[in-house]
XYZ file of C-alpha atoms in Angstrom:
368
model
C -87.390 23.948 128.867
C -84.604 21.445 127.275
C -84.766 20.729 124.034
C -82.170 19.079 121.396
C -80.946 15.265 121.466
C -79.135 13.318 124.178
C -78.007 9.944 124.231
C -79.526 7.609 126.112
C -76.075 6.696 127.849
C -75.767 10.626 128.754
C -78.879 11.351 130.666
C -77.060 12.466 133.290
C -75.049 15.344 131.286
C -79.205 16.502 130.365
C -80.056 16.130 133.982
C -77.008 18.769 134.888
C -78.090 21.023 132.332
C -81.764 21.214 133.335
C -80.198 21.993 136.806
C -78.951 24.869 136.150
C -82.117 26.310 134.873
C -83.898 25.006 137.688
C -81.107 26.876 139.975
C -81.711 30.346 137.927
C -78.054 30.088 137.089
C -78.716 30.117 133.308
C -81.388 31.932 131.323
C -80.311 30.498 127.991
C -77.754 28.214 127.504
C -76.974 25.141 124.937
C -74.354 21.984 125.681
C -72.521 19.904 122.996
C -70.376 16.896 123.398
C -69.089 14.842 120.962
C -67.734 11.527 122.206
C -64.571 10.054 118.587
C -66.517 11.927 116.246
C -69.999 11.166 117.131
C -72.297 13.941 118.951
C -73.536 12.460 121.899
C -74.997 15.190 123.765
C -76.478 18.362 121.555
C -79.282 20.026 123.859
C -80.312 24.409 124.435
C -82.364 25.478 127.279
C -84.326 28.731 127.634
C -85.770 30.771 125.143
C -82.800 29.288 122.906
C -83.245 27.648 119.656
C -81.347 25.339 117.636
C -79.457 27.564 115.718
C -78.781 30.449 118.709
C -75.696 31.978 119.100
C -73.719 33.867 121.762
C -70.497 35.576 122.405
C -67.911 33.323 123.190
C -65.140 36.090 125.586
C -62.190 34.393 125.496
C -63.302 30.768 123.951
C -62.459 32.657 120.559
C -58.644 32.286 121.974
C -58.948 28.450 121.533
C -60.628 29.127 117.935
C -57.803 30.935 116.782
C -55.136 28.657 118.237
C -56.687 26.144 116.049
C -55.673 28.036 112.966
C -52.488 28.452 114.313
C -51.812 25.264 114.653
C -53.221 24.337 111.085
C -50.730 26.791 109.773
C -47.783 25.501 111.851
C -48.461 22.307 110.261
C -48.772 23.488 106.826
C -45.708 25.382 107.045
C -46.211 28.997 106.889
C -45.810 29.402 110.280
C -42.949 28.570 112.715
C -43.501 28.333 116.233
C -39.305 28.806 117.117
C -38.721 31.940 114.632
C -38.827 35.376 115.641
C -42.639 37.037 115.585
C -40.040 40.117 113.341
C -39.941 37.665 110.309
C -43.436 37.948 110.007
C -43.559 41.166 111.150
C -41.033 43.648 111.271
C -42.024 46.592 112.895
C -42.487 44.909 116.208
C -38.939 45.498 116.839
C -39.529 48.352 118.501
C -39.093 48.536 122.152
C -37.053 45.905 122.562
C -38.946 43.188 120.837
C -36.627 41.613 118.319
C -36.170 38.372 120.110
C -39.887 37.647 120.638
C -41.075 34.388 119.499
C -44.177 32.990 117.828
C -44.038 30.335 120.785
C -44.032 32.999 123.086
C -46.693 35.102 122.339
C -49.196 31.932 121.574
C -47.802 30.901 125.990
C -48.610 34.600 127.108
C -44.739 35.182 127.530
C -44.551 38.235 125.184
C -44.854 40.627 128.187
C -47.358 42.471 125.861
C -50.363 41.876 128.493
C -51.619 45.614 127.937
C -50.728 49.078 126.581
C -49.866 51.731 128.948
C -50.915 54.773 126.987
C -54.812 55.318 126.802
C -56.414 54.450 123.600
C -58.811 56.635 122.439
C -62.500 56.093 121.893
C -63.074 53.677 118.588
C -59.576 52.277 119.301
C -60.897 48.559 120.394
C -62.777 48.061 116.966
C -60.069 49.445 114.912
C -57.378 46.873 113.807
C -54.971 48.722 112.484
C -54.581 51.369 115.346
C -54.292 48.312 117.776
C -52.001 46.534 115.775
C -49.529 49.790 115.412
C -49.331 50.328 119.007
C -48.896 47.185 120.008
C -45.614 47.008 117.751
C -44.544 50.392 119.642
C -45.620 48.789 122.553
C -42.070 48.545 125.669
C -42.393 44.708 127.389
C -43.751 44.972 130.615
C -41.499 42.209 131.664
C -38.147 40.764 129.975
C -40.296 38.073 127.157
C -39.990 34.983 128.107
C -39.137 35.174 131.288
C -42.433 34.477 132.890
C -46.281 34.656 131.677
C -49.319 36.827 132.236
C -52.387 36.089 130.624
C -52.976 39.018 127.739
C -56.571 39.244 128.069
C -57.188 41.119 124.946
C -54.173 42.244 123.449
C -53.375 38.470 122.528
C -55.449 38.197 119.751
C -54.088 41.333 117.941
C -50.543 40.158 118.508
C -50.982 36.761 117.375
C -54.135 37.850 114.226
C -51.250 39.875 112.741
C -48.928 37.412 112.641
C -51.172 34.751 111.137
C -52.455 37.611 108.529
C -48.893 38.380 107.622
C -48.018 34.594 107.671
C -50.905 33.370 105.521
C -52.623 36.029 103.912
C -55.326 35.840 105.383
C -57.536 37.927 108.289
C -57.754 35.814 111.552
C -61.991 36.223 110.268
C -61.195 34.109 106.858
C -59.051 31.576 108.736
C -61.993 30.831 111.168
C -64.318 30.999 108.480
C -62.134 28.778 106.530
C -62.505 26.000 109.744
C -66.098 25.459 107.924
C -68.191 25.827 111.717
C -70.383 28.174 113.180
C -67.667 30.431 114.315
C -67.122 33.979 113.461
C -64.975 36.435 114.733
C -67.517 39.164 113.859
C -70.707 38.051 113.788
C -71.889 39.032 110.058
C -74.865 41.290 109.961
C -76.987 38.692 108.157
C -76.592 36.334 111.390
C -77.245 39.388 113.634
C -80.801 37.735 114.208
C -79.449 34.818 115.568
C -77.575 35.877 118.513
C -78.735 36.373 121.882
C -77.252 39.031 124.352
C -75.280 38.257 127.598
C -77.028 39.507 130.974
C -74.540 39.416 134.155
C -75.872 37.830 137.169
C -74.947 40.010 140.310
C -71.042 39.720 141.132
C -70.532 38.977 144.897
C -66.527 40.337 145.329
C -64.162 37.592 147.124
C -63.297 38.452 150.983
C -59.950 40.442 151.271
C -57.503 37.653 151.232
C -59.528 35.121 149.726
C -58.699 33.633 146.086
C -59.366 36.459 143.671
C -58.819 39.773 145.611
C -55.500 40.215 144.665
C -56.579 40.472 141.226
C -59.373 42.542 141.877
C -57.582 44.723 143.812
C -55.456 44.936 141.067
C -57.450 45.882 138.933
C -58.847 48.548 140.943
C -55.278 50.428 140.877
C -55.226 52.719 137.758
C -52.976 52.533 135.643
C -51.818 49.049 137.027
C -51.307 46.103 134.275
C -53.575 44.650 135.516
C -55.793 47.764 135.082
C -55.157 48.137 131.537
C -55.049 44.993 130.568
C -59.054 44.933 131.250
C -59.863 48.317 130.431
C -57.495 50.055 127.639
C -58.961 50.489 125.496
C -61.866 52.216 127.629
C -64.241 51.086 124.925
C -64.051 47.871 126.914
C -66.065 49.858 129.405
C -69.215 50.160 127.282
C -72.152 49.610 129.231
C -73.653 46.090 127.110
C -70.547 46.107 125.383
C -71.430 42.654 123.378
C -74.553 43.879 122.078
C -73.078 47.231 120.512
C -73.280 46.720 117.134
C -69.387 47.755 116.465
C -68.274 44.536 118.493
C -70.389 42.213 116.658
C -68.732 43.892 113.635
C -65.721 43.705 114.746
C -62.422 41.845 114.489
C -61.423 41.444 118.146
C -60.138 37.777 117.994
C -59.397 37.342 121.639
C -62.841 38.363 122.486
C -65.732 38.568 120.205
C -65.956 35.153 118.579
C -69.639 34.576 118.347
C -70.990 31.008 117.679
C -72.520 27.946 119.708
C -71.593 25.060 121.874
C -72.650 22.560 119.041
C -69.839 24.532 116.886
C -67.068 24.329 119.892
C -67.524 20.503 119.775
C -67.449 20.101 116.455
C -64.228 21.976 116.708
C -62.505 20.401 119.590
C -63.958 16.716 118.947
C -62.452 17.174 115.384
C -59.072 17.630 116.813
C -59.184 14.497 119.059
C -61.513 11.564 116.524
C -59.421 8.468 115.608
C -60.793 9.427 111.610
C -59.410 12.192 109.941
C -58.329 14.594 112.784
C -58.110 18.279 111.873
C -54.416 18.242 113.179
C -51.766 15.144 112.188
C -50.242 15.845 115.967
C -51.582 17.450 119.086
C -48.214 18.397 120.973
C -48.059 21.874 120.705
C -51.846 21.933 122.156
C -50.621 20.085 124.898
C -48.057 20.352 126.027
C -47.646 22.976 129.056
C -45.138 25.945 127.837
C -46.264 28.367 130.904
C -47.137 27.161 133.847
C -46.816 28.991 137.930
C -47.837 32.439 139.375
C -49.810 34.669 136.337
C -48.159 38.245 136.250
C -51.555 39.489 135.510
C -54.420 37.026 136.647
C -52.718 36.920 140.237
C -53.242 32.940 140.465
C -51.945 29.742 139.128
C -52.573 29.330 135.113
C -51.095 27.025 132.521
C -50.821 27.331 128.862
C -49.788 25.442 125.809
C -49.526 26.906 122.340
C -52.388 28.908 122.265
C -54.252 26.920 124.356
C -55.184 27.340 128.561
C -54.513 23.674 130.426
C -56.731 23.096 133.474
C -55.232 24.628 136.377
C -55.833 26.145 139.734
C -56.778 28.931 138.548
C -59.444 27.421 136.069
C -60.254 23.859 136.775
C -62.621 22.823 133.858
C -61.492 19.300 133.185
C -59.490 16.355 135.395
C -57.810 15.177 131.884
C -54.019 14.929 132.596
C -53.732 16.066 128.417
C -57.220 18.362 128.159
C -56.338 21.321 126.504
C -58.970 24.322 125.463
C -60.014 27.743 126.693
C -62.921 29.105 128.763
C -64.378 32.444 128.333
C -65.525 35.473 130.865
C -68.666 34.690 132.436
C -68.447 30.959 132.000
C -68.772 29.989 128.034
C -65.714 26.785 127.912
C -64.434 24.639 125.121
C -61.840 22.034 125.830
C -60.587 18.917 124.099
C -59.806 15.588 126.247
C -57.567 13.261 123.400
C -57.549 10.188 125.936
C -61.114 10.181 125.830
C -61.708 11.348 122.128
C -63.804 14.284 123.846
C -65.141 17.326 122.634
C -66.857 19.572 125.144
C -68.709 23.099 124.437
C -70.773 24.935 126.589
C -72.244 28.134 125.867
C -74.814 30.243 128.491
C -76.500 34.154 127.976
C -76.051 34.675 131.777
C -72.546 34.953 132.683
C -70.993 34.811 136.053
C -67.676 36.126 137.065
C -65.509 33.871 138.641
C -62.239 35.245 139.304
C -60.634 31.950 141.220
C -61.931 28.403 139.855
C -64.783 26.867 138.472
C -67.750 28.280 137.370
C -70.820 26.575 138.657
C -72.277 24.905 135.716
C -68.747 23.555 134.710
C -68.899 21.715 138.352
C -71.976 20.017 137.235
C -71.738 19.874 133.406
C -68.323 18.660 133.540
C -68.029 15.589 135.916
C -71.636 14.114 134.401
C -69.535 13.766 131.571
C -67.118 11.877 132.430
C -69.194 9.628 134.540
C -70.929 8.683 130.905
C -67.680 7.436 129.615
């Protein structure tokens, strides 16, 4: 049922991942660590094969933050200036002082937008793009953070389009993995669609309803943040051919766990590191009470810190992003670790770890 290469000196991270086939928690799945530059762990489980792909939810986040950083460091963009030198029209509504910093920490106060889109709206980049520069804060920027579950990658694409030249697609395309915001038509026959296992709602009180309940008030941010546009309601949603197609670079990166650790290991080897200086990544810019997520999260530049809320590594510097239903990338640069972890069955955890990470994660470490 596991196939791929481990190192001898891992067994225990292949031992984890046939457990979660053995507890029907995954259906198809695939783990990747690389350990300074060298993959020590590369195995897929299921009816995957070596070259399977998936949608990555919010992992794409960490993808793009990568590119943001790449720019920062190349100069085009700066972290302190106002997101109105890139791009003007986001003035409006109050906007002018917003910084690049702030949107890549979730401080923007841009978490949603109030009016209903209409149908088409989430696969269209331009209408997004518009109204989010018309878009009134839903709190004074800056002043504390709320995780913007979709709306993020529009915010921040445009300004790395306008600061570079180049569509947040090309810059991921550019990082030479196999990552794609948009999964190309010709690699259509490599991806594999997400099933949801059955979602068991927290007890009122416990960790989680308050952002359920939330999110069950219409018209609430916390509402819109998950479902304006309503195409985000589309029943199989990642299968639809307009969100493979699509440039939705919060959400619909497609690509595999082999591809994540590539990515994050590369940040973190000794030898030629993809970035001279890993500050911004970790450093902790938000951190406390999530205006939208209703728990504790923390954030660098772009990237999600293990936290409360999401407790996917015990690094004191890790630094990556997990997506819905349990896909996770992170980077540990005390160990010179690169983790990715990619399954077809995803579980919705609203409050802390998902399952597999609790396994996956601490065999791991105990290798090191």
């Amino acid at each position: 049922m596991v196939g791929g290469y481990c190192d001898p000196a891992f067994t225990p991270v292949r031992e984890a991942f046939a457990a979660g086939f053995a507890a029907g928690e995954d259906r198809g799945a695939a783990v990747s660590v690389r350990v300074d530059g060298r993959t020590v762990v590369d195995l897929w489980g299921g009816a995957w094969q070596r070259d399977t792909v998936v949608n990555l939810f919010s992992v794409t986040k960490g993808v793009l933050a990568v590119c943001a950083h790449q720019l920062i460091e190349g100069g085009q963009l700066d972290p302190a200036a106002p997101v109105i030198d890139y791009w003007p029209g986001f003035a409006a509504g109050g906007k002018s002082a917003i910084t690049v910093a702030e949107l890549l920490a979730h401080r923007a106060g841009l978490p949603a937008l109030r009016a209903t889109q209409p149908a088409g709206a989430l696969f269209d980049w331009a209408r997004m793009t518009t109204a989010l520069a018309a878009e009134t804060p839903w709190w004074p920027p800056g002043e504390r953070h709320g995780y913007h579950v979709v709306t993020w990658g529009w915010l921040l694409g445009e300004v790395l389009r306008r600061a570079s030249g180049r569509t947040p697609r090309e810059l991921v395309a550019d990082l030479g993995l196999d990552l794609h915001i948009g999964l190309p038509a010709e690699q259509a026959h490599r991806a594999v669609s997400t099933v949801a296992a059955p979602f068991i709602p927290p007890a009122a009180g416990a960790p989680g309803s308050e952002l359920l309940a939330a999110m069950g008030a219409p018209g609430s941010m916390a509402a819109q943040a998950f479902v304006n546009p309503p195409d985000l309601l589309t029943p199989d949603l990642v299968s639809d051919p307009r969100w493979r197609a699509a440039e939705i670079p919060a959400a619909n990166g497609h690509g595999s766990a082999r591809a994540i650790a590539e990515l994050y290991g590369g940040l973190v080897r000794t030898q030629a590191p993809l970035l001279g200086s890993l500050a911004g990544a970790t450093e902790e810019r938000s951190a406390g009470r999530d205006a939208v997520l209703c728990g504790h999260t923390r954030f660098s530049l772009g990237f999600m810190l293990p936290g409360e809320l999401r407790p996917f590594s015990p690094g004191p510097r890790v630094f990556g992003h997990p997506g819905a239903g349990g896909a996770l990338g992170f980077a540990d640069p005390d160990a010179r670790l690169g983790f990715g972890f990619t399954p077809d069955r995803t579980i919705t955890t609203l409050h802390g770890a998902d399952p597999r990470w609790q396994r996956l994660v601490p065999a791991v470490y105990s290798c090191l």
